[in-house]
Coordinates of C-alpha atoms in Angstrom, one line a residue:
X1 CA 0.0 0.0 0.0
X2 CA 1.4 3.4 -1.0
X3 CA 0.9 6.7 0.7
X4 CA -0.2 9.5 -1.8
X5 CA -0.7 13.2 -1.1
X6 CA -3.2 14.8 -3.5
X7 CA -3.7 18.6 -3.7
X8 CA -5.7 20.8 -6.0
X9 CA -6.7 24.5 -6.3
X10 CA -10.2 24.8 -5.0
X11 CA -12.0 25.2 -8.3
X12 CA -14.3 22.4 -9.6
X13 CA -12.4 21.8 -12.8
X14 CA -9.2 21.3 -10.8
X15 CA -10.5 19.4 -7.8
X16 CA -13.0 17.0 -9.5
X17 CA -10.5 15.2 -11.8
X18 CA -8.0 14.7 -8.9
X19 CA -10.9 13.5 -6.7
X20 CA -11.6 10.8 -9.3
X21 CA -8.0 9.8 -9.2
X22 CA -8.0 9.7 -5.4
X23 CA -11.1 7.6 -5.4
X24 CA -9.5 5.1 -7.8
X25 CA -6.3 4.9 -5.7
X26 CA -8.2 4.3 -2.5
X27 CA -10.2 1.6 -4.1
X28 CA -7.0 -0.1 -5.1
X29 CA -6.0 -0.1 -1.4
X30 CA -3.7 2.9 -1.3
X31 CA -3.8 5.5 1.5
X32 CA -4.6 9.0 0.2
X33 CA -4.5 12.4 1.9
X34 CA -6.2 15.2 0.0
X35 CA -5.3 18.8 0.7
X36 CA -7.7 21.4 -0.7
X37 CA -10.3 24.0 0.2
X38 CA -13.1 23.3 2.7
X39 CA -15.7 23.8 0.0
X40 CA -14.8 20.4 -1.4
X41 CA -14.7 18.5 1.9
X42 CA -17.7 16.3 1.3
X43 CA -16.6 15.5 -2.3
X44 CA -13.1 14.5 -1.0
X45 CA -14.5 12.4 1.8
X46 CA -16.6 10.4 -0.7
X47 CA -13.4 9.3 -2.4
X48 CA -12.3 7.5 0.7
X49 CA -9.3 9.9 1.1
X50 CA -8.4 11.7 4.3
X51 CA -9.4 15.3 3.9
X52 CA -7.1 18.1 5.1
X53 CA -8.4 21.6 4.7
X54 CA -6.5 24.6 3.5
X55 CA -5.6 27.0 6.3
X56 CA -8.4 29.5 6.9
X57 CA -6.3 32.5 5.6
X58 CA -5.7 30.8 2.2
X59 CA -9.1 29.1 1.9
X60 CA -10.6 31.1 -1.0
X61 CA -13.4 29.9 -3.2
X62 CA -11.7 29.6 -6.6
X63 CA -15.1 29.5 -8.4
X64 CA -15.9 33.0 -7.1
X65 CA -12.7 35.0 -7.1
X66 CA -14.7 38.1 -7.6
X67 CA -15.9 37.9 -4.0
X68 CA -12.3 37.9 -2.7
X69 CA -10.9 40.2 -5.4
X70 CA -13.6 42.6 -6.6
X71 CA -11.0 44.6 -8.6
X72 CA -10.4 41.5 -10.8
X73 CA -13.6 41.9 -12.8
X74 CA -12.5 45.2 -14.4
X75 CA -9.3 43.6 -15.8
X76 CA -8.8 42.5 -19.4
X77 CA -8.4 38.8 -19.9
X78 CA -4.6 38.7 -19.9
X79 CA -4.5 41.1 -17.0
X80 CA -6.8 38.8 -15.1
X81 CA -4.5 35.8 -15.7
X82 CA -1.6 37.9 -14.4
X83 CA -3.6 38.9 -11.4
X84 CA -4.6 35.3 -10.6
X85 CA -1.0 34.1 -10.9
X86 CA 0.1 36.7 -8.4
X87 CA -2.6 36.8 -5.9
X88 CA -4.4 33.4 -6.2
X89 CA -1.5 31.2 -7.0
X90 CA 1.7 32.9 -5.7
X91 CA 0.6 34.8 -2.6
X92 CA -0.5 31.7 -0.6
X93 CA 2.5 29.6 -1.8
X94 CA 4.7 30.1 1.3
X95 CA 1.8 29.1 3.6
X96 CA 0.9 26.0 1.5
X97 CA 4.6 25.0 1.2
X98 CA 5.0 25.0 5.0
X99 CA 1.8 23.1 5.4
X100 CA 3.0 20.5 2.8
X101 CA 6.2 19.9 4.7
X102 CA 4.2 19.4 7.9
X103 CA 1.9 17.0 6.2
X104 CA 4.8 15.0 4.7
X105 CA 6.5 14.8 8.1
X106 CA 3.4 13.0 9.5
X107 CA 2.3 11.3 6.3
X108 CA 5.5 10.3 4.4
X109 CA 4.0 10.1 0.9
X110 CA 6.1 8.7 -1.9
X111 CA 4.0 10.6 -4.5
X112 CA 2.4 14.1 -4.6
X113 CA -0.3 14.5 -7.2
X114 CA -1.2 18.0 -8.1
X115 CA -2.4 20.2 -11.0
X116 CA -0.9 23.1 -12.9
X117 CA -2.1 26.0 -10.8
X118 CA -0.8 24.7 -7.5
X119 CA 2.5 26.5 -8.1
X120 CA 3.7 26.0 -4.5
X121 CA 4.2 22.3 -5.0
X122 CA 7.2 23.1 -7.3
X123 CA 9.2 24.3 -4.3
X124 CA 9.6 20.8 -3.0
X125 CA 11.1 19.6 -6.3
X126 CA 13.4 22.7 -6.5
X127 CA 14.9 22.4 -3.1
X128 CA 15.8 18.6 -3.0
X129 CA 17.0 15.9 -5.4
X130 CA 14.6 13.2 -6.4
X131 CA 15.9 10.6 -4.0
X132 CA 15.2 12.9 -1.0
X133 CA 11.6 13.8 -1.8
X134 CA 8.3 12.4 -3.2
X135 CA 7.8 12.2 -6.9
X136 CA 5.7 15.1 -8.1
X137 CA 3.0 14.1 -10.6
X138 CA 1.1 17.0 -12.2
X139 CA -2.2 16.2 -13.9
X140 CA -2.8 18.3 -17.1
X141 CA -6.4 19.5 -16.5
X142 CA -5.8 22.3 -19.1
X143 CA -3.9 22.6 -22.4
X144 CA -0.2 22.3 -21.7
X145 CA 1.2 25.9 -21.6
X146 CA 4.9 25.3 -22.1
X147 CA 6.7 27.1 -24.9
X148 CA 7.5 25.2 -28.1
X149 CA 9.1 26.0 -31.4
X150 CA 6.2 24.1 -33.0
X151 CA 3.3 26.2 -31.6
X152 CA 2.2 29.7 -31.1
X153 CA 2.7 31.5 -27.8
X154 CA 0.3 30.2 -25.2
X155 CA -2.8 32.3 -24.4
X156 CA -4.3 34.0 -27.4
X157 CA -5.6 30.7 -29.0
X158 CA -3.6 30.8 -32.2
X159 CA -3.1 27.7 -34.4
X160 CA 0.3 26.2 -34.9
X161 CA 2.5 27.8 -37.6
X162 CA 2.5 26.3 -41.0
X163 CA 5.0 28.6 -42.7
X164 CA 8.4 30.1 -41.9
X165 CA 6.8 33.5 -41.9
X166 CA 4.3 32.4 -39.3
X167 CA 7.1 30.9 -37.2
X168 CA 9.0 34.2 -37.3
X169 CA 5.9 36.1 -36.3
X170 CA 5.2 33.8 -33.4
X171 CA 8.8 34.2 -32.2
X172 CA 8.3 38.0 -32.1
X173 CA 5.0 37.5 -30.4
X174 CA 6.6 35.3 -27.7
X175 CA 8.7 38.3 -26.7
X176 CA 5.6 40.5 -26.5
X177 CA 3.8 37.9 -24.4
X178 CA 6.8 37.7 -22.1
X179 CA 6.7 41.4 -21.7
X180 CA 3.0 41.3 -20.9
X181 CA 3.6 38.8 -18.1
X182 CA 6.9 40.4 -16.9
X183 CA 5.2 41.8 -13.8
X184 CA 3.7 38.5 -12.8
X185 CA 7.0 36.7 -13.5
X186 CA 8.9 39.1 -11.2
X187 CA 6.2 38.7 -8.6
X188 CA 6.3 34.9 -8.6
X189 CA 10.1 34.8 -8.6
X190 CA 10.1 37.1 -5.5
X191 CA 7.6 34.8 -3.7
X192 CA 9.8 31.8 -4.4
X193 CA 12.9 33.6 -3.3
X194 CA 11.2 34.2 0.1
X195 CA 10.7 30.4 0.2
X196 CA 14.4 29.8 -0.2
X197 CA 14.3 28.5 -3.8
X198 CA 14.9 30.0 -7.3
X199 CA 12.0 29.9 -9.7
X200 CA 13.4 28.5 -13.0
X201 CA 12.3 30.4 -16.0
X202 CA 9.0 31.5 -17.4
X203 CA 5.9 30.7 -15.3
X204 CA 4.1 28.6 -17.9
X205 CA 7.2 26.6 -18.7
X206 CA 8.0 25.9 -15.0
X207 CA 4.5 24.6 -14.4
X208 CA 5.3 21.8 -16.9
X209 CA 9.0 21.2 -16.7
X210 CA 9.7 21.2 -12.9
X211 CA 7.3 18.3 -12.0
X212 CA 8.8 14.9 -12.6
X213 CA 5.7 14.0 -14.7
X214 CA 3.1 16.0 -16.5
X215 CA 0.2 13.6 -17.4
X216 CA -2.1 15.2 -19.9
X217 CA -5.8 14.2 -19.8
X218 CA -6.3 14.0 -23.5
X219 CA -4.8 12.2 -26.5
X220 CA -2.4 13.2 -29.3
X221 CA -5.3 13.8 -31.8
X222 CA -6.5 16.7 -29.6
X223 CA -3.1 18.3 -28.9
X224 CA -0.5 20.0 -31.0
X225 CA 2.5 18.0 -31.9
X226 CA 5.7 19.2 -30.3
X227 CA 9.3 18.1 -31.1
X228 CA 10.6 19.7 -27.9
X229 CA 8.1 18.6 -25.2
X230 CA 9.5 18.1 -21.6
X231 CA 10.8 14.6 -20.8
X232 CA 8.1 13.9 -18.3
X233 CA 5.2 14.9 -20.7
X234 CA 2.8 12.0 -21.4
X235 CA -0.7 11.6 -22.8
X236 CA -2.9 9.4 -20.6
X237 CA -6.4 10.1 -22.1
X238 CA -9.4 11.7 -20.3
X239 CA -10.6 10.4 -17.0
X240 CA -13.8 8.2 -17.2
X241 CA -16.6 9.7 -15.2
X242 CA -18.9 7.8 -12.9
X243 CA -22.7 8.1 -13.4
X244 CA -24.6 10.1 -10.8
X245 CA -26.9 7.5 -9.2
X246 CA -28.8 10.3 -7.4
X247 CA -29.7 12.1 -10.6
X248 CA -33.5 12.1 -11.2
X249 CA -34.3 12.4 -14.8
X250 CA -36.8 15.3 -15.5
X251 CA -40.2 14.7 -17.1
X252 CA -38.9 15.8 -20.5
X253 CA -36.0 13.3 -20.7
X254 CA -37.9 11.0 -23.0
X255 CA -38.0 13.8 -25.7
X256 CA -34.2 13.3 -26.1
X257 CA -34.9 10.0 -27.9
X258 CA -37.5 11.4 -30.2
X259 CA -35.2 11.4 -33.2
X260 CA -35.0 15.1 -33.4
X261 CA -31.4 16.5 -33.1
X262 CA -30.4 17.5 -29.5
X263 CA -28.3 20.5 -28.9
X264 CA -26.8 21.0 -25.4
X265 CA -25.6 24.4 -24.3
X266 CA -23.6 25.1 -21.2
X267 CA -21.2 27.7 -19.7
X268 CA -19.7 25.2 -17.3
X269 CA -19.4 25.4 -13.5
X270 CA -17.2 28.6 -13.2
X271 CA -18.1 31.1 -15.9
X272 CA -21.8 30.7 -15.5
X273 CA -22.6 33.9 -13.5
X274 CA -23.8 35.7 -16.6
X275 CA -25.9 33.3 -18.7
X276 CA -26.5 36.0 -21.3
X277 CA -23.0 35.3 -22.7
X278 CA -23.7 32.0 -24.4
X279 CA -26.7 30.1 -23.0
X280 CA -29.4 32.7 -23.7
X281 CA -28.1 33.7 -27.2
X282 CA -28.0 30.0 -28.2
X283 CA -31.7 29.6 -27.1
X284 CA -32.6 32.6 -29.2
X285 CA -30.6 31.4 -32.1
X286 CA -32.3 28.0 -32.2
X287 CA -35.8 29.1 -31.2
X288 CA -37.3 28.2 -34.6
X289 CA -35.0 25.3 -35.4
X290 CA -36.2 21.7 -35.6
X291 CA -34.0 20.6 -32.7
X292 CA -34.4 20.0 -28.9
X293 CA -32.2 22.4 -26.9
X294 CA -31.1 21.5 -23.4
X295 CA -29.7 24.4 -21.4
X296 CA -27.5 22.8 -18.8
X297 CA -26.9 25.9 -16.6
X298 CA -24.9 24.0 -13.9
X299 CA -26.5 26.1 -11.1
X300 CA -29.7 25.4 -9.2
X301 CA -31.1 28.9 -10.0
X302 CA -30.0 28.7 -13.6
X303 CA -33.5 28.0 -15.1
X304 CA -35.0 30.9 -13.3
X305 CA -32.1 33.2 -14.4
X306 CA -32.7 32.2 -18.0
X307 CA -36.4 32.8 -17.8
X308 CA -35.8 36.2 -16.3
X309 CA -33.2 37.1 -19.0
X310 CA -35.6 36.1 -21.7
X311 CA -38.6 38.0 -20.2
X312 CA -40.4 34.8 -19.5
X313 CA -40.5 33.9 -23.2
X314 CA -38.6 30.6 -23.3
X315 CA -38.9 28.9 -26.8
X316 CA -41.0 25.8 -27.0
X317 CA -38.1 23.6 -28.1
X318 CA -36.0 24.5 -25.0
X319 CA -35.6 22.5 -21.8
X320 CA -34.0 24.2 -18.9
X321 CA -31.9 22.4 -16.3
X322 CA -29.7 23.1 -13.4
X323 CA -27.1 20.4 -12.7
X324 CA -27.3 17.6 -15.3
X325 CA -24.6 14.9 -15.3
X326 CA -23.0 14.9 -18.8
X327 CA -22.5 11.2 -18.5
X328 CA -26.3 10.9 -18.6
X329 CA -27.0 13.7 -21.1
X330 CA -24.3 13.7 -23.7
X331 CA -25.1 10.2 -25.1
X332 CA -28.2 11.9 -26.5
X333 CA -26.5 15.0 -27.8
X334 CA -25.7 15.8 -31.5
X335 CA -23.9 19.1 -30.7
X336 CA -22.5 20.7 -27.5
X337 CA -22.3 24.5 -27.4
X338 CA -19.9 25.5 -24.7
X339 CA -17.5 28.2 -23.5
X340 CA -14.6 25.8 -24.0
X341 CA -13.9 24.4 -20.6
X342 CA -11.2 21.8 -21.0
X343 CA -13.0 19.1 -19.0
X344 CA -16.3 19.6 -20.7
X345 CA -14.8 19.5 -24.2
X346 CA -13.0 16.2 -23.3
X347 CA -16.2 14.7 -22.0
X348 CA -18.0 15.7 -25.2
X349 CA -15.4 14.0 -27.4
X350 CA -15.3 11.0 -25.2
X351 CA -19.0 10.6 -26.2
X352 CA -18.2 11.4 -29.9
X353 CA -20.1 14.7 -29.7
X354 CA -18.9 17.6 -32.0
X355 CA -18.8 21.1 -30.7
X356 CA -19.5 24.8 -31.1
X357 CA -17.1 26.7 -28.7
X358 CA -16.5 30.2 -27.6
X359 CA -14.5 31.6 -24.7
X360 CA -12.1 34.4 -23.8
X361 CA -11.0 33.9 -20.2
X362 CA -8.4 31.6 -18.6
X363 CA -7.3 28.8 -21.0
X364 CA -10.6 28.8 -23.0
X365 CA -9.2 30.4 -26.2
X366 CA -6.5 27.7 -26.3
X367 CA -9.1 25.0 -25.8
X368 CA -11.3 26.5 -28.5
X369 CA -8.3 26.6 -30.9
X370 CA -7.7 22.9 -30.4
X371 CA -11.3 22.2 -31.2
X372 CA -10.8 24.0 -34.5
X373 CA -7.4 22.4 -35.2
X374 CA -8.7 18.9 -34.5
X375 CA -11.7 19.3 -36.8
X376 CA -14.2 18.5 -34.1
X377 CA -16.2 21.7 -34.1
X378 CA -16.5 25.4 -34.9
X379 CA -14.6 28.0 -33.0
X380 CA -16.7 31.2 -32.5
X381 CA -13.6 33.1 -31.2
X382 CA -15.6 35.1 -28.7
X383 CA -17.3 34.6 -25.4
X384 CA -20.3 36.7 -26.5
X385 CA -21.3 35.5 -30.0
X386 CA -24.1 37.0 -32.0
X387 CA -27.3 35.1 -32.4
X388 CA -26.7 34.8 -36.1
X389 CA -23.2 33.4 -35.7
X390 CA -24.5 30.8 -33.2
X391 CA -27.2 29.7 -35.6
X392 CA -24.8 29.4 -38.5
X393 CA -22.3 27.4 -36.4
X394 CA -24.8 24.9 -35.1
X395 CA -26.3 24.5 -38.6
X396 CA -22.8 23.9 -39.9
X397 CA -21.9 21.2 -37.3
X398 CA -25.3 19.5 -37.7
X399 CA -25.2 19.6 -41.5
X400 CA -21.6 18.6 -42.2
X401 CA -20.9 15.0 -41.2
X402 CA -17.1 15.6 -41.1
X403 CA -17.4 17.1 -37.6
X404 CA -19.3 14.0 -36.2
X405 CA -16.8 11.7 -38.0
X406 CA -13.8 13.5 -36.6
X407 CA -15.3 13.5 -33.1
X408 CA -15.9 9.8 -33.4
X409 CA -12.3 9.2 -34.5
X410 CA -11.0 10.9 -31.4
X411 CA -13.5 9.0 -29.3
X412 CA -12.0 5.8 -30.6
X413 CA -8.5 7.0 -29.7
X414 CA -9.7 7.8 -26.2
X415 CA -10.8 4.2 -25.8
X416 CA -7.2 3.1 -26.2
X417 CA -6.1 4.9 -23.1
X418 CA -6.5 3.8 -19.5
X419 CA -5.5 6.8 -17.3
X420 CA -6.3 5.2 -13.9
X421 CA -4.2 2.2 -14.7
X422 CA -1.3 4.4 -15.8
X423 CA -1.4 6.6 -12.6
X424 CA -1.7 3.5 -10.4
X425 CA 1.3 1.9 -12.1
X426 CA 3.4 5.0 -11.5
X427 CA 2.3 5.3 -7.9
X428 CA 3.2 1.6 -7.2
X429 CA 6.5 1.9 -8.9
X430 CA 7.4 5.0 -7.0

């Protein structure tokens, strides 16, 4: 039996994949300690792992950073990323690092499993050789952000270069992106210096190159080829999700099997505060279409918010929902319209469902670009698409069989990967 310490930034898209890994490891008989925010205590305890909460002074709700940092909302997308790196990821790093050392003293784990935004885990690797510390396994719950000669700079959502001219342009752009994040880089370096370690190079590179392993939750067909990837970079496929046995199917569920195309629209579990961005325009765009539209708002008050936004006039072909397990819903879907959350896109492709995507915050432009590059959907290139653009995109994906065919091909590649087995084998070898 191995001892494993798991930690994740308290955001659903970061915690839930690692909770699934923890549940699998405990089922295999390993002892798991899970260190994260108190919001996820119940979810962690259901995995069988021992839950250890963040210290109160660092226990922010990552799904509602606006409550802790009201000034964040006024920032441009890249400024918001820089702000989050400084104040959400770096500021609590010394506190988390000290807590990690305390936990490892009482719970001598041989493996630490983390995710990209838990920057503080890097300090353990930087201050000791491999034989004197646990193996650090980082789970790629977002597109890998490390720099490569074979890709564009990470962030804007640009496709890989295809000409020497594009490569030269991207090289120049890399310098510009570095200048944009220079303040965040200096800030993070200062925090790590206070922890007694030197931060090695650009932030996005260090996230991927410092850990012993970066296990990416996708397959090569959905990720740009790179000739210069870090040695520990490895594809392991998306995590399978368990069905929600407590989910009660609504009265309209039988309509999903009527033979009429089903379009699901969602803004995920984080960027769903303003449903007028994507959900409401999609309902308006498809109001007269011969499709069934399911608005999966991922919040209990979501249906009421949609009704209010639409003045009580919800189209007859629309079905409103709060939390709906995608494992239950997506087998019926013909298209998923989404703001390009990485986990949601992987889940759609695991079911062979093509996509219409649009998003501007965090890593969403990069996810959307990969949907376009892989041929699995249409990239709207905005978080607030026009109704006409949404209708055209959905019609294109429904009308062109190449999107469904490509999604099915990637679904077949997913079936060749067994991420839980890979992780368990690494843990047991360590």
